[in-house]
Phi, psi and omega in degrees: 000132185266135185222111171305150158230115178271345188285299173232165163323182172243119157238170181296145175093332172314330212193135211282150174245081191282131182296136191083357194222100197306122177276126193260348179179143172267125160236140159243109176302143195288349160228157174293138200220133169305135183229109155350283195312305176271358195051050180196161159271148197224164156287309195177188186213174186225138171244137191247144167323314211199146163350144150275135167307143180303345173278307184319308204282331181275334178318328200245005184027083165252131196244149177274168174219186189260187184311143167253008173291000000 
């Protein structure tokens, strides 16, 4: 599941690492970029094997995108 970082670039400590949910890739854009999928700008995205809890997504200010597979 893809989550976009709309508040800051993705750096250590800026995203959750839930046990049993593998981080598959992290991509930072060269600059804050408009993303059609979420209808707003983002600094990049992080792909997880499974969806995050609403609390984790909210606590880290991540916006859920779609499944990327």
